[in-house]
Every structure is written in C-alpha cells, then in structure tokens.
PDB file of C-alpha atoms in Angstrom:
ATOM      1  CA  MET A   1     -13.305 -31.592  -5.457  1.00  0.00           C
ATOM      2  CA  SER A   2     -13.764 -28.727  -3.190  1.00  0.00           C
ATOM      3  CA  ALA A   3     -14.196 -25.231  -4.420  1.00  0.00           C
ATOM      4  CA  ARG A   4     -11.221 -23.014  -4.138  1.00  0.00           C
ATOM      5  CA  ALA A   5     -11.541 -20.302  -1.423  1.00  0.00           C
ATOM      6  CA  LYS A   6     -11.353 -16.807  -2.730  1.00  0.00           C
ATOM      7  CA  PRO A   7      -8.971 -14.493  -0.924  1.00  0.00           C
ATOM      8  CA  SER A   8     -10.646 -11.689   0.869  1.00  0.00           C
ATOM      9  CA  LYS A   9      -8.172  -9.128  -0.485  1.00  0.00           C
ATOM     10  CA  ALA A  10      -6.362  -8.864  -3.809  1.00  0.00           C
ATOM     11  CA  PRO A  11      -2.607  -9.464  -3.495  1.00  0.00           C
ATOM     12  CA  SER A  12      -0.714  -6.232  -2.901  1.00  0.00           C
ATOM     13  CA  LYS A  13       1.388  -4.963  -5.758  1.00  0.00           C
ATOM     14  CA  ALA A  14       3.258  -2.509  -3.496  1.00  0.00           C
ATOM     15  CA  VAL A  15       5.726  -5.086  -2.081  1.00  0.00           C
ATOM     16  CA  PRO A  16       7.119  -6.224  -5.451  1.00  0.00           C
ATOM     17  CA  ALA A  17       7.227  -2.626  -6.630  1.00  0.00           C
ATOM     18  CA  ILE A  18       9.185  -1.552  -3.502  1.00  0.00           C
ATOM     19  CA  LEU A  19      11.548  -4.467  -3.920  1.00  0.00           C
ATOM     20  CA  GLY A  20      12.145  -3.604  -7.592  1.00  0.00           C
ATOM     21  CA  ILE A  21      12.837   0.020  -6.693  1.00  0.00           C
ATOM     22  CA  MET A  22      15.221  -1.111  -3.917  1.00  0.00           C
ATOM     23  CA  ILE A  23      17.086  -3.434  -6.280  1.00  0.00           C
ATOM     24  CA  ALA A  24      17.374  -0.684  -8.852  1.00  0.00           C
ATOM     25  CA  ALA A  25      18.639   1.750  -6.206  1.00  0.00           C
ATOM     26  CA  VAL A  26      21.265  -0.720  -4.982  1.00  0.00           C
ATOM     27  CA  GLY A  27      22.359  -1.335  -8.570  1.00  0.00           C
ATOM     28  CA  PHE A  28      22.644   2.367  -9.279  1.00  0.00           C
ATOM     29  CA  ALA A  29      24.584   2.977  -6.046  1.00  0.00           C
ATOM     30  CA  THR A  30      26.988   0.146  -6.942  1.00  0.00           C
ATOM     31  CA  LEU A  31      27.476   1.635 -10.427  1.00  0.00           C
ATOM     32  CA  MET A  32      28.183   5.051  -8.989  1.00  0.00           C
ATOM     33  CA  VAL A  33      30.678   3.652  -6.571  1.00  0.00           C
ATOM     34  CA  ARG A  34      32.499   1.778  -9.308  1.00  0.00           C
ATOM     35  CA  LEU A  35      32.512   4.897 -11.456  1.00  0.00           C
ATOM     36  CA  GLU A  36      34.093   6.968  -8.675  1.00  0.00           C
ATOM     37  CA  VAL A  37      36.691   4.239  -8.022  1.00  0.00           C
ATOM     38  CA  THR A  38      37.622   4.326 -11.738  1.00  0.00           C
ATOM     39  CA  ARG A  39      37.891   8.137 -11.681  1.00  0.00           C
ATOM     40  CA  GLU A  40      40.119   8.002  -8.603  1.00  0.00           C
ATOM     41  CA  GLY A  41      42.291   5.359 -10.329  1.00  0.00           C
ATOM     42  CA  TYR A  42      42.790   7.677 -13.301  1.00  0.00           C
ATOM     43  CA  ARG A  43      43.531  10.564 -10.953  1.00  0.00           C
ATOM     44  CA  LEU A  44      46.079   8.519  -9.019  1.00  0.00           C
ATOM     45  CA  SER A  45      47.703   7.430 -12.282  1.00  0.00           C
ATOM     46  CA  ALA A  46      48.024  11.069 -13.363  1.00  0.00           C
ATOM     47  CA  ILE A  47      49.471  12.014  -9.988  1.00  0.00           C
ATOM     48  CA  GLY A  48      51.992   9.153 -10.268  1.00  0.00           C
ATOM     49  CA  THR A  49      53.088  10.530 -13.638  1.00  0.00           C
ATOM     50  CA  ASP A  50      53.441  14.006 -12.229  1.00  0.00           C
ATOM     51  CA  ILE A  51      55.489  12.649  -9.353  1.00  0.00           C
ATOM     52  CA  ALA A  52      57.839  10.837 -11.714  1.00  0.00           C
ATOM     53  CA  LYS A  53      58.286  14.031 -13.744  1.00  0.00           C
ATOM     54  CA  LEU A  54      59.026  16.108 -10.678  1.00  0.00           C
ATOM     55  CA  GLN A  55      61.501  13.561  -9.357  1.00  0.00           C
ATOM     56  CA  ASP A  56      63.335  13.602 -12.672  1.00  0.00           C
ATOM     57  CA  GLU A  57      63.384  17.390 -12.654  1.00  0.00           C
ATOM     58  CA  ASN A  58      64.625  17.347  -9.060  1.00  0.00           C
ATOM     59  CA  ARG A  59      67.478  15.012  -9.999  1.00  0.00           C
ATOM     60  CA  ARG A  60      68.327  17.229 -12.969  1.00  0.00           C
ATOM     61  CA  LEU A  61      68.396  20.366 -10.780  1.00  0.00           C
ATOM     62  CA  ARG A  62      70.473  18.676  -8.076  1.00  0.00           C
ATOM     63  CA  LEU A  63      73.006  17.676 -10.726  1.00  0.00           C
ATOM     64  CA  ALA A  64      73.073  21.220 -12.148  1.00  0.00           C
ATOM     65  CA  SER A  65      73.551  22.621  -8.619  1.00  0.00           C
ATOM     66  CA  ALA A  66      76.391  20.183  -7.917  1.00  0.00           C
ATOM     67  CA  GLN A  67      78.130  21.146 -11.195  1.00  0.00           C
ATOM     68  CA  LEU A  68      77.727  24.871 -10.624  1.00  0.00           C
ATOM     69  CA  SER A  69      79.148  24.678  -7.072  1.00  0.00           C
ATOM     70  CA  SER A  70      82.055  22.263  -7.862  1.00  0.00           C
ATOM     71  CA  HIS A  71      85.414  23.315  -6.473  1.00  0.00           C
ATOM     72  CA  GLU A  72      87.100  23.097  -9.847  1.00  0.00           C
ATOM     73  CA  ARG A  73      84.617  25.489 -11.429  1.00  0.00           C
ATOM     74  CA  LEU A  74      84.842  27.939  -8.544  1.00  0.00           C
ATOM     75  CA  ARG A  75      88.687  27.871  -8.666  1.00  0.00           C
ATOM     76  CA  ALA A  76      88.529  28.556 -12.456  1.00  0.00           C
ATOM     77  CA  LEU A  77      86.168  31.457 -11.889  1.00  0.00           C
ATOM     78  CA  ALA A  78      88.361  32.897  -9.137  1.00  0.00           C
ATOM     79  CA  VAL A  79      91.327  32.976 -11.477  1.00  0.00           C
ATOM     80  CA  LYS A  80      89.183  34.534 -14.220  1.00  0.00           C
ATOM     81  CA  TYR A  81      88.036  37.350 -11.888  1.00  0.00           C
ATOM     82  CA  HIS A  82      91.452  37.781 -10.297  1.00  0.00           C
ATOM     83  CA  LEU A  83      90.380  36.577  -6.851  1.00  0.00           C
ATOM     84  CA  GLY A  84      92.765  35.133  -4.301  1.00  0.00           C
ATOM     85  CA  PRO A  85      92.762  33.933  -0.748  1.00  0.00           C
ATOM     86  CA  PRO A  86      91.806  36.527   1.861  1.00  0.00           C
ATOM     87  CA  ALA A  87      94.570  38.587   3.381  1.00  0.00           C
ATOM     88  CA  ARG A  88      95.377  38.404   7.030  1.00  0.00           C
ATOM     89  CA  GLY A  89      92.656  40.222   9.046  1.00  0.00           C
ATOM     90  CA  GLN A  90      90.033  39.998   6.334  1.00  0.00           C
ATOM     91  CA  VAL A  91      88.362  36.957   7.849  1.00  0.00           C
ATOM     92  CA  VAL A  92      86.695  37.527  11.189  1.00  0.00           C
ATOM     93  CA  MET A  93      85.626  34.500  13.243  1.00  0.00           C
ATOM     94  CA  LEU A  94      82.655  35.072  15.561  1.00  0.00           C
ATOM     95  CA  PRO A  95      82.448  33.199  18.884  1.00  0.00           C
TER      96      PRO A  95
END
C-alpha cells in the first residue's frame, strides 16, 4: 500500500462557519417575516371588527335619521307648534 499524501494546508474552517452563519441568518429572516405576517393578520382582523361596528352604527344612524325626518312625524310636530302652510307671497322662487 502506498502512503497517504499529506495535504499541504489544513482544511479551512471558515467556509463551514460562513455557511452556518448564512443558514442561521436566513432562518432568522424567515422567522421575522412570519412574525410580521402574523402581526398584520391580527391587525387586519381588528380592523375588520372595527369596520363591522362602524357599519352597524351607520345603519342605526341612518334609521334614526329616517325616523326623525319622516313626513308623519313632521306633520305631527307642525300641528303641535301651530304651523301651517305658507301664505301667498311667503314663498319666493329664485330663477
């Protein structure tokens, strides 16, 4: 058997160390991205809840506005405050 040749240099330990650091950095970056996606998901969920509440309030306010401006209610208030139709000449139409 022949004698084994000795390498002239010891194998470099920098390449595996750099690869390990790069793998750790990619893993950390992936983790941070997933964390941010989760945070945004919670934020969007909260915004969706706020939108639903505001839409319900908008519907409620529109209903209240329609009830307050109904013709029946206004006619009843006119009688209560002794109001009648305008006399001739009280209404002026602009061109």
